[in-house]
mmCIF file of C-alpha atoms in Angstrom:
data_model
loop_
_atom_site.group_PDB
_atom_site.id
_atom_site.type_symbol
_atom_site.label_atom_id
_atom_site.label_comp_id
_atom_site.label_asym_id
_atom_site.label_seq_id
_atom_site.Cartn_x
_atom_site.Cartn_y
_atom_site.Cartn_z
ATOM 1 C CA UNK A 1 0.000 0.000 0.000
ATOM 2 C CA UNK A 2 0.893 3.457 -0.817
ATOM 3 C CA UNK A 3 1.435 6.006 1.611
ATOM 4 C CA UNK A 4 -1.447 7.900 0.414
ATOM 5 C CA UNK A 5 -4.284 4.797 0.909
ATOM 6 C CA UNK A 6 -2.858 4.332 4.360
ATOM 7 C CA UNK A 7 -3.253 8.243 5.517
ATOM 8 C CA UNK A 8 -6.944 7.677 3.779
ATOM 9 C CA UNK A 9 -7.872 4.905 5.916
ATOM 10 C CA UNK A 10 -6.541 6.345 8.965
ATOM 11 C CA UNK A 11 -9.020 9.468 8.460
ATOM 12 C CA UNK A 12 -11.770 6.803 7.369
ATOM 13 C CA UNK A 13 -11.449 5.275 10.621
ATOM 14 C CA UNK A 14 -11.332 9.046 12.653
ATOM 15 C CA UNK A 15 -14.505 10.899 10.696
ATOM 16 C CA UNK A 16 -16.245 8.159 8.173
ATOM 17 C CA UNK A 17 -15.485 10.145 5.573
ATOM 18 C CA UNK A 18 -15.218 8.150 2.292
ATOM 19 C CA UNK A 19 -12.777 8.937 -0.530
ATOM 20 C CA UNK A 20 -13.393 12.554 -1.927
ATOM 21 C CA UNK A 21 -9.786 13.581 -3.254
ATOM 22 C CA UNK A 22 -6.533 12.439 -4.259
ATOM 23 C CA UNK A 23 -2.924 13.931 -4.074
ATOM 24 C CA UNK A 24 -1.884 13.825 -8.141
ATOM 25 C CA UNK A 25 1.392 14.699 -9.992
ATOM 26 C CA UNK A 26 0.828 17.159 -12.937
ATOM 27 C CA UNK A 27 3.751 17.320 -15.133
ATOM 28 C CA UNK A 28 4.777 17.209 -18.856
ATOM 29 C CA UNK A 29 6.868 19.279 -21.342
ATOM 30 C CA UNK A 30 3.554 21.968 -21.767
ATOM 31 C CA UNK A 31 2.219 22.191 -18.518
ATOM 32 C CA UNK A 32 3.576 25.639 -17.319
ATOM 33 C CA UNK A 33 3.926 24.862 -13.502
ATOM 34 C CA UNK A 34 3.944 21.237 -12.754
ATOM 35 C CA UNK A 35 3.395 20.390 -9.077
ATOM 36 C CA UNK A 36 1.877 17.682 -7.047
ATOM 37 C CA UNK A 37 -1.601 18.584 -5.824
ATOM 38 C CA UNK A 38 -4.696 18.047 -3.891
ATOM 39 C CA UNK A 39 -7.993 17.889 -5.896
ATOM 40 C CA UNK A 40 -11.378 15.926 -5.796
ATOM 41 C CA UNK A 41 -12.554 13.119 -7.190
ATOM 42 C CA UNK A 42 -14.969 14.394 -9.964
ATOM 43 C CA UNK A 43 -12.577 17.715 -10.864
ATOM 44 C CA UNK A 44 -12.640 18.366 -15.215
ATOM 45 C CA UNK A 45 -8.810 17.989 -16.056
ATOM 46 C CA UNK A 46 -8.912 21.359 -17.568
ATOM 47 C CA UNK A 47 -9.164 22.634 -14.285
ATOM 48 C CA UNK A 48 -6.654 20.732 -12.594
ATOM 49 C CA UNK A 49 -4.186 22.115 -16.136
ATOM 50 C CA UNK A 50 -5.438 25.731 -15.108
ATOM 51 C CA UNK A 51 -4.587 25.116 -11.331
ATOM 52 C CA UNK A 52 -1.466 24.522 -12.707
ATOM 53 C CA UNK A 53 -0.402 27.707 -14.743
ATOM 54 C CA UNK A 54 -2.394 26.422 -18.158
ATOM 55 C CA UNK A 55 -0.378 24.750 -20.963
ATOM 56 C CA UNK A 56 2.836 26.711 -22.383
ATOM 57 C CA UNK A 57 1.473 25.368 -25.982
ATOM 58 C CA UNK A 58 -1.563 23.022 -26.790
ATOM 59 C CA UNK A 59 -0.934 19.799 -25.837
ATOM 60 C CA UNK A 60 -0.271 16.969 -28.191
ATOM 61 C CA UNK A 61 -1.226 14.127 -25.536
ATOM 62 C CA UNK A 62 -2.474 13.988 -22.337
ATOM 63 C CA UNK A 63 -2.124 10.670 -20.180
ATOM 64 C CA UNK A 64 -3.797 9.894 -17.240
ATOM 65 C CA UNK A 65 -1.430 7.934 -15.267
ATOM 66 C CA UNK A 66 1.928 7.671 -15.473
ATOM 67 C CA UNK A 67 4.263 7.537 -18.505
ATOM 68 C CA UNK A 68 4.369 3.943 -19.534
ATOM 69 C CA UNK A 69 0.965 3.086 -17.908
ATOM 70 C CA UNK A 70 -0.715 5.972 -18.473
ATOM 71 C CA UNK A 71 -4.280 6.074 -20.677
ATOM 72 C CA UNK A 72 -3.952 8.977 -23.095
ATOM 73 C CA UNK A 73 -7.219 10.916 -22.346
ATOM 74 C CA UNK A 74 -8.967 11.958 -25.524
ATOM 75 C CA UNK A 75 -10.929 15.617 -23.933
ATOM 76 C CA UNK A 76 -9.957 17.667 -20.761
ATOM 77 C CA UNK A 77 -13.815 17.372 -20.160
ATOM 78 C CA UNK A 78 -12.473 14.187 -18.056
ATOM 79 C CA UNK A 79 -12.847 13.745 -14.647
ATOM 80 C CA UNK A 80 -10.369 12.744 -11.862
ATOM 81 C CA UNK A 81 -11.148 9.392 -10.709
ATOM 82 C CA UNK A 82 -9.935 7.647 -7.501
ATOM 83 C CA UNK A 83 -7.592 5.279 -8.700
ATOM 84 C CA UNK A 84 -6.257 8.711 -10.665
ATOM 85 C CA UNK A 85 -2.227 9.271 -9.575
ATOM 86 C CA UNK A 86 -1.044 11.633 -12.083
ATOM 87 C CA UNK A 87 -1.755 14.100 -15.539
ATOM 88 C CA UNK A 88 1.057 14.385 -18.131
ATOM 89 C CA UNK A 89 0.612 16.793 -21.120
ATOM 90 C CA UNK A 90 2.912 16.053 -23.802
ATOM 91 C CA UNK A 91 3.956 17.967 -26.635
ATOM 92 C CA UNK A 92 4.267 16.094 -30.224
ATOM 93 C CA UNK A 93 8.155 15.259 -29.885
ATOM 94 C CA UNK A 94 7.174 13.540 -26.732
ATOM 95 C CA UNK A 95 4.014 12.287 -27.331
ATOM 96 C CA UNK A 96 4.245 10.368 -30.323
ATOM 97 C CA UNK A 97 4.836 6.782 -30.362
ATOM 98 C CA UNK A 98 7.640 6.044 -32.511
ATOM 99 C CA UNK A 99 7.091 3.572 -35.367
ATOM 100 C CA UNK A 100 7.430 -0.315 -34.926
ATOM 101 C CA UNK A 101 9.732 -2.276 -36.311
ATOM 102 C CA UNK A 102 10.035 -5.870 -36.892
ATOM 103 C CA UNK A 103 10.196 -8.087 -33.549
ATOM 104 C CA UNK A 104 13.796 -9.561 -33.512
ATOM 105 C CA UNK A 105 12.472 -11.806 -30.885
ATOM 106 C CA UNK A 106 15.272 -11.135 -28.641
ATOM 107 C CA UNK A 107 13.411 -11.867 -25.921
ATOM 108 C CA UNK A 108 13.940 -8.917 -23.665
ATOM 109 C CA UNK A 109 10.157 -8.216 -22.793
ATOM 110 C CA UNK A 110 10.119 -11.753 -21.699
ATOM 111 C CA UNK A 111 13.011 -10.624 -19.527
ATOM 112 C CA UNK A 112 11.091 -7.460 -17.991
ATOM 113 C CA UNK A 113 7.535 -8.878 -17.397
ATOM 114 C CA UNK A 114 7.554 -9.357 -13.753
ATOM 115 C CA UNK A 115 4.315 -11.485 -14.506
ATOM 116 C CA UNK A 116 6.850 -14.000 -16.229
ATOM 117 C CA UNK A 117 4.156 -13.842 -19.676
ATOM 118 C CA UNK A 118 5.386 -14.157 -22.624
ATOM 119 C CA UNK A 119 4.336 -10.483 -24.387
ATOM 120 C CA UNK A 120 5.797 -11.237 -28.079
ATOM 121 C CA UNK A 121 3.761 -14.180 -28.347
ATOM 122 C CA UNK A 122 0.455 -12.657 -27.119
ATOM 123 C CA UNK A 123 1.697 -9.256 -29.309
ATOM 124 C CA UNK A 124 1.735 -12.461 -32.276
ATOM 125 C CA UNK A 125 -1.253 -13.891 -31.744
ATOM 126 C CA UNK A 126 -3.322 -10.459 -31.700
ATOM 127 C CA UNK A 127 -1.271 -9.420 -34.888
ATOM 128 C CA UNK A 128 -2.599 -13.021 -36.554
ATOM 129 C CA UNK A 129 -6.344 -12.375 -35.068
ATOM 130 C CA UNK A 130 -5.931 -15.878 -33.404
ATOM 131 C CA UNK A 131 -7.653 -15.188 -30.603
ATOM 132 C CA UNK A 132 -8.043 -18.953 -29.063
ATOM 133 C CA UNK A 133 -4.394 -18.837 -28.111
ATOM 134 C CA UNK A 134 -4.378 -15.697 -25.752
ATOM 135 C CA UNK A 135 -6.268 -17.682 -22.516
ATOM 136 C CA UNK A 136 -2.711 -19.972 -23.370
ATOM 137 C CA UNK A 137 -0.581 -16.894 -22.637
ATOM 138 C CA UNK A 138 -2.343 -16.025 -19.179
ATOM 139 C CA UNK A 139 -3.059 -12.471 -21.135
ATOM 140 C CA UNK A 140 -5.573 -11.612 -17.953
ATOM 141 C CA UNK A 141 -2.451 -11.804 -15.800
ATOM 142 C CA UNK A 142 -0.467 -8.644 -17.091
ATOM 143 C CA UNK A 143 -0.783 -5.773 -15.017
ATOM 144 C CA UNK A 144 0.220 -3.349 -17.886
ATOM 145 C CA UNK A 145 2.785 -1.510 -16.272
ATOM 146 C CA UNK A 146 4.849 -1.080 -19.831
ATOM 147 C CA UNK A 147 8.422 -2.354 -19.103
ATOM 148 C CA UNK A 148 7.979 -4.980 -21.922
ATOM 149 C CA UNK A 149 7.442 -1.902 -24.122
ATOM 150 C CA UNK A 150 10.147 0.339 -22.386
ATOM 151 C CA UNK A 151 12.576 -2.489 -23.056
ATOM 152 C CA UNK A 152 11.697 -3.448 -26.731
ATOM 153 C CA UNK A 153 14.262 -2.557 -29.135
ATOM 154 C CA UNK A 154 11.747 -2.937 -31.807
ATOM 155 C CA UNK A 155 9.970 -0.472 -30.325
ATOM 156 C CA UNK A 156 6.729 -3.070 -30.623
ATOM 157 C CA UNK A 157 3.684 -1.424 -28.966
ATOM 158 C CA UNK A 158 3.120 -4.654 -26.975
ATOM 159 C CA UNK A 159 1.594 -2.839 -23.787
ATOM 160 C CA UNK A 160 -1.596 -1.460 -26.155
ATOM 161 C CA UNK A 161 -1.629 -4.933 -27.931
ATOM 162 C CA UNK A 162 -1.727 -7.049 -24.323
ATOM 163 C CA UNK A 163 -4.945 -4.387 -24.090
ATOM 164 C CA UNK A 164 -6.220 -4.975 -26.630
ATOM 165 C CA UNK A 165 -5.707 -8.774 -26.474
ATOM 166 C CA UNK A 166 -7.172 -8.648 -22.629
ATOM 167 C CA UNK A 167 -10.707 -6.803 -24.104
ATOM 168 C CA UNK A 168 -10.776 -9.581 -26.545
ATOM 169 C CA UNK A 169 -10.310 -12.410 -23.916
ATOM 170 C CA UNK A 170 -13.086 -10.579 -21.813
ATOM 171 C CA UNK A 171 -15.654 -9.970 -24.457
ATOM 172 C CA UNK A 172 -15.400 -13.959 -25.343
ATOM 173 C CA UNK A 173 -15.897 -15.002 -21.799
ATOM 174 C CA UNK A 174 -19.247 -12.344 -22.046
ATOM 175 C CA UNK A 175 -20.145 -14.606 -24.846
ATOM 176 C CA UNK A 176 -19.811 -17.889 -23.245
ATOM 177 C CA UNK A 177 -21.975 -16.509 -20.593
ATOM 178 C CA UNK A 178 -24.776 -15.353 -22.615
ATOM 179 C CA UNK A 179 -24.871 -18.451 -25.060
#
C-alpha cells in the first residue's frame, strides 16, 4: 500500500469520511507549472491544467497515469477518478509513439515482465487475429505496467496490444456466458 491509501484509511477510521480527493502529480513538457496537488474526485482535467499555470502550448497528448501506464485521455472534459495518480501533457516530440519495427524476438520483454508472460507471443497472436491462443498466454495476468514496451528494441507497442488482447479475452468469456 501506498502512503497515500494508508493516511486515507486512517481518516476513514477518525470521521467516516469516504474517498473525496486524491494527491496527483501534474507534469509534462507543456504544462507551465507542474506540481503535485490536492484535488477531488470528480474535478474536469482542464481545471486541474489551469490550477497549474495552463499549458505553455496546446498539448499533443495527455495521459492519465503515469508515462508507460498511463491512458492517453482523448478531452480535458475528463474527470479525476480515484484510482487517478497523475496528468502528463505532452507535446508532439514527446508524445508520439515512434514507429514499430520488426520483432527480432530477442526476448527482452520476456526478460522485464515481472508477470513472467510471454508479451511477443500474445503481441503475435493479436497481430494473426488468433484469438483462441491468448487464454494460453495467461493475457488476464499482465498488469500493464509497460516495461515490456520500455525495453523493446523494436519499439513493438506490446503494452496497447496485451490491451487490446485482454478486451478480446473478456468480451469472449461475455459470450460464453450469454450463449
Amino acid at each position: 500500500m501506498n502512503v497515500t491509501s494508508i493516511a486515507f484509511i486512517a481518516d476513514y477510521v477518525k470521521t467516516g469520511m469516504p474517498l473525496i480527493k486524491k494527491r496527483i502529480t501534474v507534469d509534462g513538457t507543456v504544462v507551465k507549472e507542474p506540481k503535485n496537488v490536492e484535488v477531488l474526485i470528480g474535478t474536469q482535467l482542464e481545471d486541474v491544467f489551469e490550477f497549474c499555470g495552463g499549458f505553455k502550448e496546446d498539448p499533443y497528448k495527455v495521459l492519465m497515469g503515469g508515462p508507460m501506464m498511463g491512458i492517453a485521455q482523448f478531452s480535458l472534459q475528463t474527470s479525476v477518478v480515484k484510482n487517478t495518480n497523475a496528468l502528463i501533457a505532452l507535446d508532439k516530440k514527446e508524445g508520439d509513439l515512434p514507429d514499430e519495427g520488426v520483432c527480432i524476438r530477442c526476448g527482452r520483454c520476456v526478460d522485464a515482465c515481472p508477470m513472467n508472460l510471454l508479451p511477443l507471443n500474445i503481441n503475435l497472436n493479436v497481430l494473426n487475429e488468433n484469438y483462441e491462443e491468448l487464454d494460453k498466454y495467461h493475457v488476464m495476468d499482465c498488469v500493464e505496467c509497460g516495461s515490456c514496451s520500455f525495453v523493446c528494441p523494436a519499439k513493438r507497442h506490446l503494452v496497447q496490444s496485451i490491451r487490446l488482447a485482454k478486451a478480446i479475452v473478456r468480451k469472449q468469456a461475455q459470450k460464453q456466458k450469454t450463449g
